[in-house]
JSON list of C-alpha atoms in Angstrom, two decimals:
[
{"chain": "A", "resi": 2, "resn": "UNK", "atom": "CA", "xyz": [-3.84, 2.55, 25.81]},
{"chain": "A", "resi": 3, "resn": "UNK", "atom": "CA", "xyz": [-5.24, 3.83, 22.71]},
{"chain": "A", "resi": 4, "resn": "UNK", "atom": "CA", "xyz": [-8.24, 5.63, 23.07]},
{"chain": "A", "resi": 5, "resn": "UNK", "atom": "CA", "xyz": [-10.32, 5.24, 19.11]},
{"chain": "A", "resi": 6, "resn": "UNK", "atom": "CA", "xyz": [-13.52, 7.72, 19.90]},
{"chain": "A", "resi": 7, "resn": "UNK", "atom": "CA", "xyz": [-10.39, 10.26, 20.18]},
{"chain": "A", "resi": 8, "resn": "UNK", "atom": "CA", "xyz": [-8.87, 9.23, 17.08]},
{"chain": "A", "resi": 9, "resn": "UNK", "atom": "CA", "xyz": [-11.60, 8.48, 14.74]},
{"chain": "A", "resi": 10, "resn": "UNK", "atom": "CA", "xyz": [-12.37, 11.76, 13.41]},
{"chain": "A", "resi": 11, "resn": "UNK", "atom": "CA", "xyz": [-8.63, 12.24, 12.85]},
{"chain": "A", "resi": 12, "resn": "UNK", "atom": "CA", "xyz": [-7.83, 8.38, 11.07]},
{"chain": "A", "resi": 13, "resn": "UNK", "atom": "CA", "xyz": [-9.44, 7.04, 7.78]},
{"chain": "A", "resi": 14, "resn": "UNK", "atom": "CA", "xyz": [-8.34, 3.45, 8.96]},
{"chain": "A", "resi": 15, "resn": "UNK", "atom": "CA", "xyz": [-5.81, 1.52, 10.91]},
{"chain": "A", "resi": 16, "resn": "UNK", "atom": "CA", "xyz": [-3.50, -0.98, 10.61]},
{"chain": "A", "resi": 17, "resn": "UNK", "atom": "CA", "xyz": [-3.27, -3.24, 13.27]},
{"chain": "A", "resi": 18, "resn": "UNK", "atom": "CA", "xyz": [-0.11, -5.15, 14.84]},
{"chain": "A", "resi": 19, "resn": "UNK", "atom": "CA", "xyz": [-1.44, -8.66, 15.55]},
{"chain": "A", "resi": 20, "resn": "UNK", "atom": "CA", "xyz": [2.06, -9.83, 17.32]},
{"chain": "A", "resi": 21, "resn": "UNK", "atom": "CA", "xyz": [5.55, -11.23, 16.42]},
{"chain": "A", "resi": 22, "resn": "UNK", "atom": "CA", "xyz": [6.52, -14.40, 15.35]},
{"chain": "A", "resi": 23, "resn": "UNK", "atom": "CA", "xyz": [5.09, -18.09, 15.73]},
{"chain": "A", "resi": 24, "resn": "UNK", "atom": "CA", "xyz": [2.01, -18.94, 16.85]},
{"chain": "A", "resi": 25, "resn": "UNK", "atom": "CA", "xyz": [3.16, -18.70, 20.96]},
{"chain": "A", "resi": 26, "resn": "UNK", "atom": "CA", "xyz": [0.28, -16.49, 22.89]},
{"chain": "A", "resi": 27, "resn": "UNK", "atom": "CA", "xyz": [3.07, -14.09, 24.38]},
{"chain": "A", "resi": 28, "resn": "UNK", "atom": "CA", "xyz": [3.98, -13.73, 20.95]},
{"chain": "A", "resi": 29, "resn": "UNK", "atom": "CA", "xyz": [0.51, -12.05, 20.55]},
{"chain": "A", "resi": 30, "resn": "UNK", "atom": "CA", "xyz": [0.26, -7.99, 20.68]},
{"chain": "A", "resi": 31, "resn": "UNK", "atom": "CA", "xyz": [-1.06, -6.88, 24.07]},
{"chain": "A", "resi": 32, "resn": "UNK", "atom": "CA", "xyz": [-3.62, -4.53, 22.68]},
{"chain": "A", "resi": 33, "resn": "UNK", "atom": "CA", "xyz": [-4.83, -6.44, 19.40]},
{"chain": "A", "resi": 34, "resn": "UNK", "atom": "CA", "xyz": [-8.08, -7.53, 21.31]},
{"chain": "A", "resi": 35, "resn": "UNK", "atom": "CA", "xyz": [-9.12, -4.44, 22.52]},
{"chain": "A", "resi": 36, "resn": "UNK", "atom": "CA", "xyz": [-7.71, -2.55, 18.99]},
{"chain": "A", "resi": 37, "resn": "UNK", "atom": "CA", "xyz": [-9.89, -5.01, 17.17]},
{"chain": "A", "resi": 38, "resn": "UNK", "atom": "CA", "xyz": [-12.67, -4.55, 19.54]},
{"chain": "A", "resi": 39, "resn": "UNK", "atom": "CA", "xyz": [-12.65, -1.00, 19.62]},
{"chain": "A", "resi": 40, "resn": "UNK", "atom": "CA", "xyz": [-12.24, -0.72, 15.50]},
{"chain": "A", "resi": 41, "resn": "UNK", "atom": "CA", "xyz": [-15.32, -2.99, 15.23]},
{"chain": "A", "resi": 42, "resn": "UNK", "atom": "CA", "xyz": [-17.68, -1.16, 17.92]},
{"chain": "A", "resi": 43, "resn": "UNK", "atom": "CA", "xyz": [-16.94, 2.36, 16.55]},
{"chain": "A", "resi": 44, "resn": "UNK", "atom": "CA", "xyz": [-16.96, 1.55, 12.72]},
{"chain": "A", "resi": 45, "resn": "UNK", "atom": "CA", "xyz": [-13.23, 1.99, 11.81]},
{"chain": "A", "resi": 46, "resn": "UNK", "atom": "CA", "xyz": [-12.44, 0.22, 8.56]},
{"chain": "A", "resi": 47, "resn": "UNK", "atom": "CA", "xyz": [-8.50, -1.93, 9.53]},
{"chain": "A", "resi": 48, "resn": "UNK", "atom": "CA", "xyz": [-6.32, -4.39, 8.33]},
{"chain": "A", "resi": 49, "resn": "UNK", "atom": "CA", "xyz": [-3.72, -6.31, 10.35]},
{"chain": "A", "resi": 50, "resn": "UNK", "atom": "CA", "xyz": [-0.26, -7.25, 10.58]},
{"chain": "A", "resi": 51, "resn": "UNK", "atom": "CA", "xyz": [2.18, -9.71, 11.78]},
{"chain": "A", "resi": 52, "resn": "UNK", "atom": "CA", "xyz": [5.76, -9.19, 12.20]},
{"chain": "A", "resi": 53, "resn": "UNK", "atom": "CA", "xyz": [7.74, -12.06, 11.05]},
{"chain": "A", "resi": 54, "resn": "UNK", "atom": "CA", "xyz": [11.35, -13.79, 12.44]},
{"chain": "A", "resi": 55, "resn": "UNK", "atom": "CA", "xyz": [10.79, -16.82, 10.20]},
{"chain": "A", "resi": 56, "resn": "UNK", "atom": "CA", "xyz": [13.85, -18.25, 9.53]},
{"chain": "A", "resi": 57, "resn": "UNK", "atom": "CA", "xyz": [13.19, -21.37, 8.07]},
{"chain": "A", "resi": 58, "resn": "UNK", "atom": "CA", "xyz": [10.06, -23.79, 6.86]},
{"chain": "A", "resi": 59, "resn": "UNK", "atom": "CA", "xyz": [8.60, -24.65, 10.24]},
{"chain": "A", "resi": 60, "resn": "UNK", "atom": "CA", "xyz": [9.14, -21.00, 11.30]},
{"chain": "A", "resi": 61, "resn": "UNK", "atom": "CA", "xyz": [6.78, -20.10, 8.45]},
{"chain": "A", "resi": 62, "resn": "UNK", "atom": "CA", "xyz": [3.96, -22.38, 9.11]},
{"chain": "A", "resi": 63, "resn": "UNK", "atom": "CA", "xyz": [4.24, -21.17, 12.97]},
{"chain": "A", "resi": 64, "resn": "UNK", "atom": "CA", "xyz": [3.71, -17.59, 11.64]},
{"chain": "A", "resi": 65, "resn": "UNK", "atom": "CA", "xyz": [0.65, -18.83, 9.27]},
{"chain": "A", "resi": 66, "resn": "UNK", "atom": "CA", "xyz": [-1.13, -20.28, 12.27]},
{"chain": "A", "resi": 67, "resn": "UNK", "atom": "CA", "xyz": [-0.72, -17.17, 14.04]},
{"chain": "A", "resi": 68, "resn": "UNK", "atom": "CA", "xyz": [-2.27, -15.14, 11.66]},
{"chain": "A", "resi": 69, "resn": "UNK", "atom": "CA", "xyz": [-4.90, -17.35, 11.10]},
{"chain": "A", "resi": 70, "resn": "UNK", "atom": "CA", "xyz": [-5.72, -17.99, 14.70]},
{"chain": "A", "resi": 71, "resn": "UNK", "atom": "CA", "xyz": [-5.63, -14.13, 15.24]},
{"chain": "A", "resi": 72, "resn": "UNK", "atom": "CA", "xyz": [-7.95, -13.48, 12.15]},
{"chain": "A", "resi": 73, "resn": "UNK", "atom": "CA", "xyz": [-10.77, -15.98, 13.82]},
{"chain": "A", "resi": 74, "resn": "UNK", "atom": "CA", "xyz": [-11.56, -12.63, 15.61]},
{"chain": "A", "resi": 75, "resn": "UNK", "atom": "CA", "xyz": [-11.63, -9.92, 13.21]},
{"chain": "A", "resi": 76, "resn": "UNK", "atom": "CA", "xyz": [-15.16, -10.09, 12.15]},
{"chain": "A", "resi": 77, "resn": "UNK", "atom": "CA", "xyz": [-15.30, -7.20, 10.17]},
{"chain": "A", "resi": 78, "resn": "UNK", "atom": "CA", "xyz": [-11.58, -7.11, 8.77]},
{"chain": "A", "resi": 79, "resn": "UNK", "atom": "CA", "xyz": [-11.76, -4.33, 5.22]},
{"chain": "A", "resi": 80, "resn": "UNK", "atom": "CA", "xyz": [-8.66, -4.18, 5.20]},
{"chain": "A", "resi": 81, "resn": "UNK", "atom": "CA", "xyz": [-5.48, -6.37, 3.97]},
{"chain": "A", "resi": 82, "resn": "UNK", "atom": "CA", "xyz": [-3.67, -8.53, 6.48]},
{"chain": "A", "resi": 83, "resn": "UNK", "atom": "CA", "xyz": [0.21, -7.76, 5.90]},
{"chain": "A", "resi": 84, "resn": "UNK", "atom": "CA", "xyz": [2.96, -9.48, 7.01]},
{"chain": "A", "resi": 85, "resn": "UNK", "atom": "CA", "xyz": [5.91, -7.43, 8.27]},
{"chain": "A", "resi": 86, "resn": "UNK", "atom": "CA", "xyz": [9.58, -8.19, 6.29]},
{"chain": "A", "resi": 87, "resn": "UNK", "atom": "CA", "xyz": [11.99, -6.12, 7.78]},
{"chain": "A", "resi": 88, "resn": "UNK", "atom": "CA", "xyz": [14.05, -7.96, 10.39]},
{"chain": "A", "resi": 89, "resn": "UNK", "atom": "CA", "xyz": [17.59, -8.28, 9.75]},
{"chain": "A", "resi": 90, "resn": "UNK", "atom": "CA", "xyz": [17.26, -11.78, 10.83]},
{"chain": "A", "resi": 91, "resn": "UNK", "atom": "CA", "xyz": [15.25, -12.90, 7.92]},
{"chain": "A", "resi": 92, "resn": "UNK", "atom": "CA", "xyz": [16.76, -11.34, 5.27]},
{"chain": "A", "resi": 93, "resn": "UNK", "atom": "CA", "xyz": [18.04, -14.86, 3.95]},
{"chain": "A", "resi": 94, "resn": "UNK", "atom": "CA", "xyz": [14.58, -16.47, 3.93]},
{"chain": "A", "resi": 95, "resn": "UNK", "atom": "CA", "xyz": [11.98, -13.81, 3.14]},
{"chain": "A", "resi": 96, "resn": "UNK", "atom": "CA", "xyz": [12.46, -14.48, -0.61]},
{"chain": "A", "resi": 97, "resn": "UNK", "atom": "CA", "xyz": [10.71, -18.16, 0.26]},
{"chain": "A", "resi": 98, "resn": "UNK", "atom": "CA", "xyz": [8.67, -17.30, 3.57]},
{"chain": "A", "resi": 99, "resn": "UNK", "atom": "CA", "xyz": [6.26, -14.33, 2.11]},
{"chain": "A", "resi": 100, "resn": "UNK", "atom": "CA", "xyz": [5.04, -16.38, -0.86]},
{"chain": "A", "resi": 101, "resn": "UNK", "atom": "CA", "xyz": [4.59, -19.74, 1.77]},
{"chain": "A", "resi": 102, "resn": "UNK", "atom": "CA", "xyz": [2.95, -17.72, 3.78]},
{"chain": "A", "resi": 103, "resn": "UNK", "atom": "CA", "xyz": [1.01, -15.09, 1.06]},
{"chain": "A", "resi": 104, "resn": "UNK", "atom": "CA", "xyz": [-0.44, -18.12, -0.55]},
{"chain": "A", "resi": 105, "resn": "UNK", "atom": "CA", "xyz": [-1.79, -20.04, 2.97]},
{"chain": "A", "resi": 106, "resn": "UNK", "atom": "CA", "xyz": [-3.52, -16.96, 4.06]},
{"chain": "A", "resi": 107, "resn": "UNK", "atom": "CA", "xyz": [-5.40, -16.08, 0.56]},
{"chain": "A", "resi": 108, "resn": "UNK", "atom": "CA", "xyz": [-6.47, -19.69, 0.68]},
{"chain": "A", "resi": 109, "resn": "UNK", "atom": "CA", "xyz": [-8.25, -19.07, 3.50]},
{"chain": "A", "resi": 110, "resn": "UNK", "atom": "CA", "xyz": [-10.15, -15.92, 2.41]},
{"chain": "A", "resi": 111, "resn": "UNK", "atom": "CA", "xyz": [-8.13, -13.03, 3.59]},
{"chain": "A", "resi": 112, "resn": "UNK", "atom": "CA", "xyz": [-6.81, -10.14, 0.83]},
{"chain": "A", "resi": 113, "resn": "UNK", "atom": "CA", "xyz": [-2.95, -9.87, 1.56]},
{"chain": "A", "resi": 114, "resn": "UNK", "atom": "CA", "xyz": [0.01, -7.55, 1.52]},
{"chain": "A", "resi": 115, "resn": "UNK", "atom": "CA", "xyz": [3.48, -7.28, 2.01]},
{"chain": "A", "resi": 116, "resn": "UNK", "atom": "CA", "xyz": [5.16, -4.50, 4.62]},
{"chain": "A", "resi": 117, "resn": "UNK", "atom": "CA", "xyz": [8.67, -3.69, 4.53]},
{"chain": "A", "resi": 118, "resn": "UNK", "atom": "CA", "xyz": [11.40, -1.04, 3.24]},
{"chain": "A", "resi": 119, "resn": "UNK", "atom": "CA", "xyz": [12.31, -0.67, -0.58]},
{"chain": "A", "resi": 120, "resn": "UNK", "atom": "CA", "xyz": [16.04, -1.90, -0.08]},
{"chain": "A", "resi": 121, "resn": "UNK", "atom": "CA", "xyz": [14.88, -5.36, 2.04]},
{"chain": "A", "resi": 122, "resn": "UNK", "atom": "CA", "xyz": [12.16, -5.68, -0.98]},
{"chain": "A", "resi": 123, "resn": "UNK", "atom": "CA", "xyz": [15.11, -4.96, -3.94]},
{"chain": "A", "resi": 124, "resn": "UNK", "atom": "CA", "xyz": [17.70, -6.92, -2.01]},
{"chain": "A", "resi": 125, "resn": "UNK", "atom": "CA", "xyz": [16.05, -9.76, -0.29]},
{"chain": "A", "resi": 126, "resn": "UNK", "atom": "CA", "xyz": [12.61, -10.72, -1.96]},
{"chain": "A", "resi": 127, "resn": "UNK", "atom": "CA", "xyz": [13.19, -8.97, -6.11]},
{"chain": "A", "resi": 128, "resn": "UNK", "atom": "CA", "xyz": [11.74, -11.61, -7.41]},
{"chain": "A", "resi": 129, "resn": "UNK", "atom": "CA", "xyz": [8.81, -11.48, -4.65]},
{"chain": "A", "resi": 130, "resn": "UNK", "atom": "CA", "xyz": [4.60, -10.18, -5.92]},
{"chain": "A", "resi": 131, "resn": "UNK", "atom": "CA", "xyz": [2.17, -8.84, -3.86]},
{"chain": "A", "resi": 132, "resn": "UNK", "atom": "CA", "xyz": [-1.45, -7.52, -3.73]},
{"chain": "A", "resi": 133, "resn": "UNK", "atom": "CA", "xyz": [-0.59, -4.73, -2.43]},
{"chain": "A", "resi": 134, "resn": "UNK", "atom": "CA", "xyz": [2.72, -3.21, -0.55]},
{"chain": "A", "resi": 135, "resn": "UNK", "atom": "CA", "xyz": [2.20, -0.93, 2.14]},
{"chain": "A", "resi": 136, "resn": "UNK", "atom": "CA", "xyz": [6.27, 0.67, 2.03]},
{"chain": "A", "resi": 137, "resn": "UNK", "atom": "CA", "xyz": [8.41, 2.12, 5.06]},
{"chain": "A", "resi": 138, "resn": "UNK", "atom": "CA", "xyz": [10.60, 4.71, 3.51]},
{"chain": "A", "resi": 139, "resn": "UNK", "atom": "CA", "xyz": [11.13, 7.29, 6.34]},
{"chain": "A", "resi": 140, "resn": "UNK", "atom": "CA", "xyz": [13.19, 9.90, 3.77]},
{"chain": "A", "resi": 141, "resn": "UNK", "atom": "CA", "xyz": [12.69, 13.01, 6.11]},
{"chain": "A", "resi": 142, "resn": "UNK", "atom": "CA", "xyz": [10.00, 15.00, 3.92]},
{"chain": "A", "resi": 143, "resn": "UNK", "atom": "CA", "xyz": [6.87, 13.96, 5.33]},
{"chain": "A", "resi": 144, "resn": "UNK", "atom": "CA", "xyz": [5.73, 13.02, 2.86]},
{"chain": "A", "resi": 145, "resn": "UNK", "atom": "CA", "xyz": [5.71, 16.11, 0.50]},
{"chain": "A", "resi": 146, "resn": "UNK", "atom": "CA", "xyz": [8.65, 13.81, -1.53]},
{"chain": "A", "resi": 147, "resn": "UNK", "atom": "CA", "xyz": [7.44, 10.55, -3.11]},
{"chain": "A", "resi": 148, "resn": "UNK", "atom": "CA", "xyz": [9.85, 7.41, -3.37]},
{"chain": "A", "resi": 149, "resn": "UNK", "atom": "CA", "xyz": [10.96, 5.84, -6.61]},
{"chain": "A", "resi": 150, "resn": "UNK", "atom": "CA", "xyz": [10.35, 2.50, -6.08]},
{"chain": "A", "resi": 151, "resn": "UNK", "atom": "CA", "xyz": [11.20, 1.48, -9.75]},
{"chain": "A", "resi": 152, "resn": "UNK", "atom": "CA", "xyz": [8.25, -0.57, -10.90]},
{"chain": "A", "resi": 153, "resn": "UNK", "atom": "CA", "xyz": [7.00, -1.44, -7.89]},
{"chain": "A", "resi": 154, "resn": "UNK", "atom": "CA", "xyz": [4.08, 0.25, -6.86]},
{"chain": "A", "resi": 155, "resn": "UNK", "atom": "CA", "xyz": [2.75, 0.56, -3.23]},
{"chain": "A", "resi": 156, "resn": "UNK", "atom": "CA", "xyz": [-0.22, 1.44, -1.90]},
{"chain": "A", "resi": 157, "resn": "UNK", "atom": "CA", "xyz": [0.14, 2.37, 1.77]},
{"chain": "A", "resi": 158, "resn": "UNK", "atom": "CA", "xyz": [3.53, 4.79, 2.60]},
{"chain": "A", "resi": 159, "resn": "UNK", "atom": "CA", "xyz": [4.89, 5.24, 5.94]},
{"chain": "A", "resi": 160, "resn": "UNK", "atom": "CA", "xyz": [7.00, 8.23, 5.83]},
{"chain": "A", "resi": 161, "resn": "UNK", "atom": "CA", "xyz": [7.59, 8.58, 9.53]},
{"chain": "A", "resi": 162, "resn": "UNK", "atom": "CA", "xyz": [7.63, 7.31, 12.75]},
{"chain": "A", "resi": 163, "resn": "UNK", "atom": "CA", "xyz": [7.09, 10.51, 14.59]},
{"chain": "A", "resi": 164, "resn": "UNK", "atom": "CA", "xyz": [3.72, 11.12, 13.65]},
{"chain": "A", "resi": 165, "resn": "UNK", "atom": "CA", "xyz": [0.77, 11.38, 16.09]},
{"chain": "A", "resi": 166, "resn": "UNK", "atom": "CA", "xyz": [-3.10, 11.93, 16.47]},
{"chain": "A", "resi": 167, "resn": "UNK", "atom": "CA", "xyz": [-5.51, 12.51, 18.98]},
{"chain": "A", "resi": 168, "resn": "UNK", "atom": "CA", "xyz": [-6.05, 9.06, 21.54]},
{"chain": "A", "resi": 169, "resn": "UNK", "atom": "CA", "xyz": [-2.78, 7.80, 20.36]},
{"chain": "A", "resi": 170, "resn": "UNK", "atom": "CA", "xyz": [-0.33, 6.77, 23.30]},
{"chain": "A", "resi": 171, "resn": "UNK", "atom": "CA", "xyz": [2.94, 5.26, 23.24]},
{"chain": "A", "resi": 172, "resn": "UNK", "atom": "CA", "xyz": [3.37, 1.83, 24.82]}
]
């Protein structure tokens, strides 16, 4: 379990991982209540995220409920909701799936981004816009080396995987 009042002097925000998939409750992440909870009570600003296996229309509109249903409880949300594009699975689809499901969760009120690696962005989605891009390029300088990402600009960069602060644990 994460423990925030460790963390918060350490953080500037978080992102957090709402679940996987359609709109099934064991498809929801374990700790997003209490993560939310715990943001809110000790004045974090956060976003969220869902990770997404849509694969097809009704896949997509699964995933939308999911978010939306999720987002009923972030009350004081700053930052964007994202929606994770990097399984393998969707490759085929996430060219039509982000803008189905971009567009349904603006409409409702939310600021959106997309999350996902430069090469599933240039090879799957090229033709793809978003708000704002928060990029996974894990290119083993820590961030001391920037990407060129072309003419794409993000706005969020997650150079690692390995990093850690204070209250974090691994579950």
């Amino acid at each position: 379990v994460f423990n925030w009042e460790a963390a918060k002097p350490n953080i500037s925000g978080a992102i957090i991982r709402m679940g996987f998939g359609s709109d099934i409750l064991s498809q929801d992440d374990k700790f997003f209540h209490r993560n939310v909870k715990e943001c809110e009570r000790l004045g974090i600003p956060y976003g969220v995220y869902l990770y997404s296996y849509a694969q097809d229309d009704a896949h997509v509109q699964s995933e939308i409920k999911h978010t939306l249903r999720l987002l009923k409880e972030c009350k004081k949300l700053s930052l964007p909701v994202y929606l994770d594009m990097e399984d393998n699975s969707i490759r085929g689809y996430a060219a039509r799936s982000y803008p189905v499901w971009d567009a349904a969760v603006k409409k409702a009120g939310y600021r959106t981004g997309l999350y996902s690696g430069y090469y599933c962005r240039k090879e799957c989605m090229p033709n793809s816009t978003t708000d704002t891009w928060w990029l996974a390029w894990y290119n083993g300088t820590n961030g001391t080396v920037k990407p060129n990402t072309g003419n794409w600009k993000y706005d969020l960069w997650q150079y690692t995987d390995a990093f850690s602060v204070a209250g974090m644990a691994v579950d």
